[in-house]
PDB file of C-alpha atoms in Angstrom:
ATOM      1  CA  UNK A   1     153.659 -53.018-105.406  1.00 92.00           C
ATOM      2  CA  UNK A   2     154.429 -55.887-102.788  1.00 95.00           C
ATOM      3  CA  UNK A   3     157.311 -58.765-103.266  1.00 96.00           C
ATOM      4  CA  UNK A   4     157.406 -61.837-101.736  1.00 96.00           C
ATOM      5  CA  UNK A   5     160.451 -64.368-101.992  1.00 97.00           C
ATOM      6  CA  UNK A   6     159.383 -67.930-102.130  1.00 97.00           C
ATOM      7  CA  UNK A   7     161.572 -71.193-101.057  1.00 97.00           C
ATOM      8  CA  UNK A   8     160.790 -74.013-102.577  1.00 97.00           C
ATOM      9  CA  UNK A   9     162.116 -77.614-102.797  1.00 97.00           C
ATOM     10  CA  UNK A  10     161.522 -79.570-105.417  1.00 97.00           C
ATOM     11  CA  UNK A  11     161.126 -83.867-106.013  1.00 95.00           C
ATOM     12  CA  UNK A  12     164.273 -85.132-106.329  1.00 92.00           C
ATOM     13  CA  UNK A  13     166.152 -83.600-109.563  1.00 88.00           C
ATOM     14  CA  UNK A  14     163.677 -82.150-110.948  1.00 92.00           C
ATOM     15  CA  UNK A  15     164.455 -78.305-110.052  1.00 92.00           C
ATOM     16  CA  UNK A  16     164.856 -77.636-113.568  1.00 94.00           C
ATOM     17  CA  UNK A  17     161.466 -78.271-115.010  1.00 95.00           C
ATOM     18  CA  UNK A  18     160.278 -75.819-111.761  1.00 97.00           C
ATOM     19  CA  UNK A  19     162.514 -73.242-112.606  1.00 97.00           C
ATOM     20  CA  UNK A  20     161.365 -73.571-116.180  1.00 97.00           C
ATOM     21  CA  UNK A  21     158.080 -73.489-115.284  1.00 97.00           C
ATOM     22  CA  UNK A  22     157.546 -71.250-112.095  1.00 97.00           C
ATOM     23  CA  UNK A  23     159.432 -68.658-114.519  1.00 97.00           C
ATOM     24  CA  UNK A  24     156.013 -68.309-117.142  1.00 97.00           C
ATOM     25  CA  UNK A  25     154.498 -67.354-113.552  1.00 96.00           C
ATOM     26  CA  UNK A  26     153.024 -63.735-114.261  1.00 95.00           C
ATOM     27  CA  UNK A  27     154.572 -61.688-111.457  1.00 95.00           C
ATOM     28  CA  UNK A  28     157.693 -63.718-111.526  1.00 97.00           C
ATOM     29  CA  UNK A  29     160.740 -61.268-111.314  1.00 96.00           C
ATOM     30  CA  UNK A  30     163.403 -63.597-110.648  1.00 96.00           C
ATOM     31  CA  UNK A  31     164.162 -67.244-110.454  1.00 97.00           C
ATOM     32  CA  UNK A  32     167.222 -69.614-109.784  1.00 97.00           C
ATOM     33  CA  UNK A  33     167.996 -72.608-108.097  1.00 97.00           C
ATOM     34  CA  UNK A  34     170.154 -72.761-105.391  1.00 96.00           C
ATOM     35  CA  UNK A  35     172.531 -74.684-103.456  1.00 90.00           C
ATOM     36  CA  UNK A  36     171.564 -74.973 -99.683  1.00 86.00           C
ATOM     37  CA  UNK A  37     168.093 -76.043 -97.925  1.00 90.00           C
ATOM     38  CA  UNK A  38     166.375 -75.063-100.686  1.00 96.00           C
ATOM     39  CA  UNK A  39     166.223 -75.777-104.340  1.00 97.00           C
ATOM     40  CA  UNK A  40     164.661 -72.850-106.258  1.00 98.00           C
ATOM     41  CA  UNK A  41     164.412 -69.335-104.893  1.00 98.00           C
ATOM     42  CA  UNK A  42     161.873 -67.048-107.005  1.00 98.00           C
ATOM     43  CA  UNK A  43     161.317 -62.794-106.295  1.00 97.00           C
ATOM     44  CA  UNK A  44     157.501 -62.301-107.136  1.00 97.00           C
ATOM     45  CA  UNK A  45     155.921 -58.972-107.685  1.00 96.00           C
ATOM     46  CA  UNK A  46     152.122 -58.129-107.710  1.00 96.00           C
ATOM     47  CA  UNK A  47     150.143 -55.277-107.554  1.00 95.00           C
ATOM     48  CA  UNK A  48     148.565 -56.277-104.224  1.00 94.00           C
ATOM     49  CA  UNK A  49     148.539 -59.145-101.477  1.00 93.00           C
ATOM     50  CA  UNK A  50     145.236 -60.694-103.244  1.00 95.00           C
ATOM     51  CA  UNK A  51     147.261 -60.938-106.338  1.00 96.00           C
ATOM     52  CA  UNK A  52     150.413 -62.269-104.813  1.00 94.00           C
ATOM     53  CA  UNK A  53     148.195 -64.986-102.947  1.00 94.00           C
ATOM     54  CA  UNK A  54     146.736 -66.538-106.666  1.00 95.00           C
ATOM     55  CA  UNK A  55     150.669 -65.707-107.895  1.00 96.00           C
ATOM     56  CA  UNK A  56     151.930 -68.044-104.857  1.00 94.00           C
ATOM     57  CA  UNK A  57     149.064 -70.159-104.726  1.00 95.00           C
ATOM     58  CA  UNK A  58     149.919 -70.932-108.919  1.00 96.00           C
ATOM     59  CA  UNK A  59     153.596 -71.662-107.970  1.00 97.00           C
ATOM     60  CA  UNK A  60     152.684 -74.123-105.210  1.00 95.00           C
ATOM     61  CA  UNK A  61     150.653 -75.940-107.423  1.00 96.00           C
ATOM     62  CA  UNK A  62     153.134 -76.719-110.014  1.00 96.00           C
ATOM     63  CA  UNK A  63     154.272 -80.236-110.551  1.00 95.00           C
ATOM     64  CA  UNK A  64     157.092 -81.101-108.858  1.00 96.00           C
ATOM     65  CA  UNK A  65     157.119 -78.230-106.199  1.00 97.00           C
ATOM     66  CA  UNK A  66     157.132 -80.325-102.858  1.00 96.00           C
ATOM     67  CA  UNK A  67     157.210 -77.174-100.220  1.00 95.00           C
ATOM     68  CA  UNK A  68     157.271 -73.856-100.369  1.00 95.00           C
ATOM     69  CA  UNK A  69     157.995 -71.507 -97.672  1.00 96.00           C
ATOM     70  CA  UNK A  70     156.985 -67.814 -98.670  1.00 96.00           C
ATOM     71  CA  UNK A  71     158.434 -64.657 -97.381  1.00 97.00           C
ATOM     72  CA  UNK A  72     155.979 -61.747 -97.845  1.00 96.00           C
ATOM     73  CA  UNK A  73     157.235 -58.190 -97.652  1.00 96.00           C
ATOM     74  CA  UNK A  74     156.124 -55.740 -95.462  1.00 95.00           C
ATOM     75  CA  UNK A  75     154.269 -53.327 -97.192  1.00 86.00           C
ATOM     76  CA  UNK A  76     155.116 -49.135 -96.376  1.00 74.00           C
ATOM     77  CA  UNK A  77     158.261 -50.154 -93.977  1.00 61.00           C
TER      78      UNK A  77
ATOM     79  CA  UNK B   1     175.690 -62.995-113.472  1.00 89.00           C
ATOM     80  CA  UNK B   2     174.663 -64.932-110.556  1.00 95.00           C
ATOM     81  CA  UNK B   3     171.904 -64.595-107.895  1.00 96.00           C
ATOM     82  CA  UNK B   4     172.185 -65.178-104.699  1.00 96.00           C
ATOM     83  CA  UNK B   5     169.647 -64.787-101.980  1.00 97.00           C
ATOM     84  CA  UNK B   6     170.407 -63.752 -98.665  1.00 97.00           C
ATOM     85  CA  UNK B   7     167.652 -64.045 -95.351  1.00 97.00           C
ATOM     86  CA  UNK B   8     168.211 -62.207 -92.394  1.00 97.00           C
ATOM     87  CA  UNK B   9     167.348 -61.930 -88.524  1.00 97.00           C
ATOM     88  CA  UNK B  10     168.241 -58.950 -86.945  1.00 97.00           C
ATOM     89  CA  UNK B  11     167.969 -57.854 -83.676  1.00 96.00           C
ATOM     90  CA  UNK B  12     164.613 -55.459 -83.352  1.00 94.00           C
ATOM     91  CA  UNK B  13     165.914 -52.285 -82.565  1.00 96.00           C
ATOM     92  CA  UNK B  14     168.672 -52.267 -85.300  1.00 97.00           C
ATOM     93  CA  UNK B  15     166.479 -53.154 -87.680  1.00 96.00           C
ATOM     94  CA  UNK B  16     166.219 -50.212 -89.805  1.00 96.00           C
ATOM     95  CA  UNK B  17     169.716 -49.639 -89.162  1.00 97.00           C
ATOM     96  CA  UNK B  18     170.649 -53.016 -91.191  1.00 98.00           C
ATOM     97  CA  UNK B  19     168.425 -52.745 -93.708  1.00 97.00           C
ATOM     98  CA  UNK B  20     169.945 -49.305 -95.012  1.00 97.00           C
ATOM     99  CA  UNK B  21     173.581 -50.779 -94.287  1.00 97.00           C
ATOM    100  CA  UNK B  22     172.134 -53.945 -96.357  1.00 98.00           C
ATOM    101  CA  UNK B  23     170.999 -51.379 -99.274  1.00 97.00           C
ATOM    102  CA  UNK B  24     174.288 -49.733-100.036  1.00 96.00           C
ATOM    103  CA  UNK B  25     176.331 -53.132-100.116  1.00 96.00           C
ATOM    104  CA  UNK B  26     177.520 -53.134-103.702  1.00 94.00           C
ATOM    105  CA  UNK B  27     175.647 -55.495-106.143  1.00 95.00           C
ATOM    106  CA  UNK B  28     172.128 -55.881-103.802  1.00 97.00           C
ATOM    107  CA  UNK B  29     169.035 -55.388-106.241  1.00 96.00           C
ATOM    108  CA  UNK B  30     166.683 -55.455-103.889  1.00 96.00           C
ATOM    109  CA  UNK B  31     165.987 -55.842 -99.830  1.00 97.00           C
ATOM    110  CA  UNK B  32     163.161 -55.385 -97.827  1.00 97.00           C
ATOM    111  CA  UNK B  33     161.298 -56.350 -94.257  1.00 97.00           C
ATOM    112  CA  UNK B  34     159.515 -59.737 -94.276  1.00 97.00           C
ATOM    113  CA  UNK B  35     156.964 -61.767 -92.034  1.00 93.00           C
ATOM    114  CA  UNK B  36     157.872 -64.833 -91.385  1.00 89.00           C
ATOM    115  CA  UNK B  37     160.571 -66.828 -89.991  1.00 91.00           C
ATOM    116  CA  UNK B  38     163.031 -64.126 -91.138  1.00 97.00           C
ATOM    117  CA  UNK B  39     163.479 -60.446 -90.525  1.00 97.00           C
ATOM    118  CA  UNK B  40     164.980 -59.404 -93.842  1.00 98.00           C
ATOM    119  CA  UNK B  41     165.276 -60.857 -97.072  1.00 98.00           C
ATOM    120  CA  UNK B  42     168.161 -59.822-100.093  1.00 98.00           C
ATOM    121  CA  UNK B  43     168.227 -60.278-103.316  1.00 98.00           C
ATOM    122  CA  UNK B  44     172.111 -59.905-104.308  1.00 96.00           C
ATOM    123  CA  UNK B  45     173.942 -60.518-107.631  1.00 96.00           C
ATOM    124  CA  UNK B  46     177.197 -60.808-108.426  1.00 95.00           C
ATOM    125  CA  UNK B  47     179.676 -61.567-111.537  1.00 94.00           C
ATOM    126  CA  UNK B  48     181.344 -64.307-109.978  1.00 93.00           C
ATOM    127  CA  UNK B  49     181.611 -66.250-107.171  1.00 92.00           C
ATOM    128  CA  UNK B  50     184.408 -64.387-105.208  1.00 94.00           C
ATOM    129  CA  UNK B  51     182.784 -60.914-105.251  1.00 94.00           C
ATOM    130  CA  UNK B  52     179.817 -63.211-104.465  1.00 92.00           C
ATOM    131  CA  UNK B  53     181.553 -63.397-101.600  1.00 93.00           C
ATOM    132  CA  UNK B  54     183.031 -60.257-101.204  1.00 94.00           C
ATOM    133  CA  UNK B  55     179.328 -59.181-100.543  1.00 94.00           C
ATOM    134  CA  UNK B  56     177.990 -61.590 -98.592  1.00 92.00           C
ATOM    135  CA  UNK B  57     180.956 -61.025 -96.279  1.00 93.00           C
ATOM    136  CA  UNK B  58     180.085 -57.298 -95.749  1.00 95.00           C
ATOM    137  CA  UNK B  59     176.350 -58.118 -94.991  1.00 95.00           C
ATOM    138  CA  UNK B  60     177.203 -61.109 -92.321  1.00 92.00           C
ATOM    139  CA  UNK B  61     179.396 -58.132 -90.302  1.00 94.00           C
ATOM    140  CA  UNK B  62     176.912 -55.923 -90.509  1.00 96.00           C
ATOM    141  CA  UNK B  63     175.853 -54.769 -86.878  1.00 96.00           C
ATOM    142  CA  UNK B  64     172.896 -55.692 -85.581  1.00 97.00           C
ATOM    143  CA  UNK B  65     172.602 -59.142 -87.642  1.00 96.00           C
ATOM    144  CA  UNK B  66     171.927 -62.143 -85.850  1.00 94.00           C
ATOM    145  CA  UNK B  67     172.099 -64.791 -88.194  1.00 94.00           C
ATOM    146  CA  UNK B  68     172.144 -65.399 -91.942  1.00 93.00           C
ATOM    147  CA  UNK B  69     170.825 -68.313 -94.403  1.00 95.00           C
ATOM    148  CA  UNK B  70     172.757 -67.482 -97.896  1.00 94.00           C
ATOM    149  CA  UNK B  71     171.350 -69.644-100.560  1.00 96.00           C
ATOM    150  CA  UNK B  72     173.710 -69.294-103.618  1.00 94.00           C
ATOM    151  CA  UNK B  73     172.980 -69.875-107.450  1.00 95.00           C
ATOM    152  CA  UNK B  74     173.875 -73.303-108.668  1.00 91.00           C
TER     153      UNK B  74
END
């Protein structure tokens, strides 16, 4: 199992249809948005780092997600 | 209940050290080495804003830490 967190800002206002939809994301443990540089903060979980690349990939795509910055764990520290 | 998410640079050789200091603050849910701009990244939560802060205060003077981006639940 490998998390990532991902940052992501969001067009102007709209962080709420992201949250909405980044949380029907399979893999998608945890989502809020935030106060601070970033808008929405999400915990992902996949089986393996090919799964949470089409898991981040998805996320990035949705509309209104601007940027995303993605922190990936580091697996068997 | 509200989320906050913490993201940590440590200094190298203290690095493990933080991480299980980070672990046994009260109300973390998960924390774990990252690549990428920053060293660690937590996943804290919290029934209200004060112990919020009550935690996040105990990670920042954790030894070894060299600087923290908290980014807080709206």
């Amino acid at each position: 199992m490998v998390s990532a967190c991902i940052l992501i800002r969001t067009e102007h206002g709209r962080f709420e249809d992201v949250v909405k939809s980044v949380s029907q994301v399979k893999g998608v443990k945890r989502v809020f948005p935030v106060l601070g540089r970033y808008d929405v903060v999400v915990d992902v979980e996949a089986a393996n780092m090919k799964e949470l690349s089409s898991t981040v990939l998805r996320i990035s795509r949705l509309s209104g997600v601007v940027f995303t910055e993605t922190l990936v764990e580091v697996e068997g520290a | 209940m509200l989320n906050a998410c913490i993201l940590l640079k440590v200094i190298p050789t203290k690095a493990e050290a933080v991480l299980e200091a980070v672990r046994k603050v009260r109300g973390v849910r998960k924390a774990y080495f990252v690549y990428g701009r920053f060293d660690i990244v937590v996943f804290l939560e919290a029934e209200d804003y004060s112990e919020l802060r009550k935690a996040t205060t105990e990670i920042n003077g954790i030894n070894g830490i060299r600087s923290t981006e908290t980014l807080v639940e709206a």
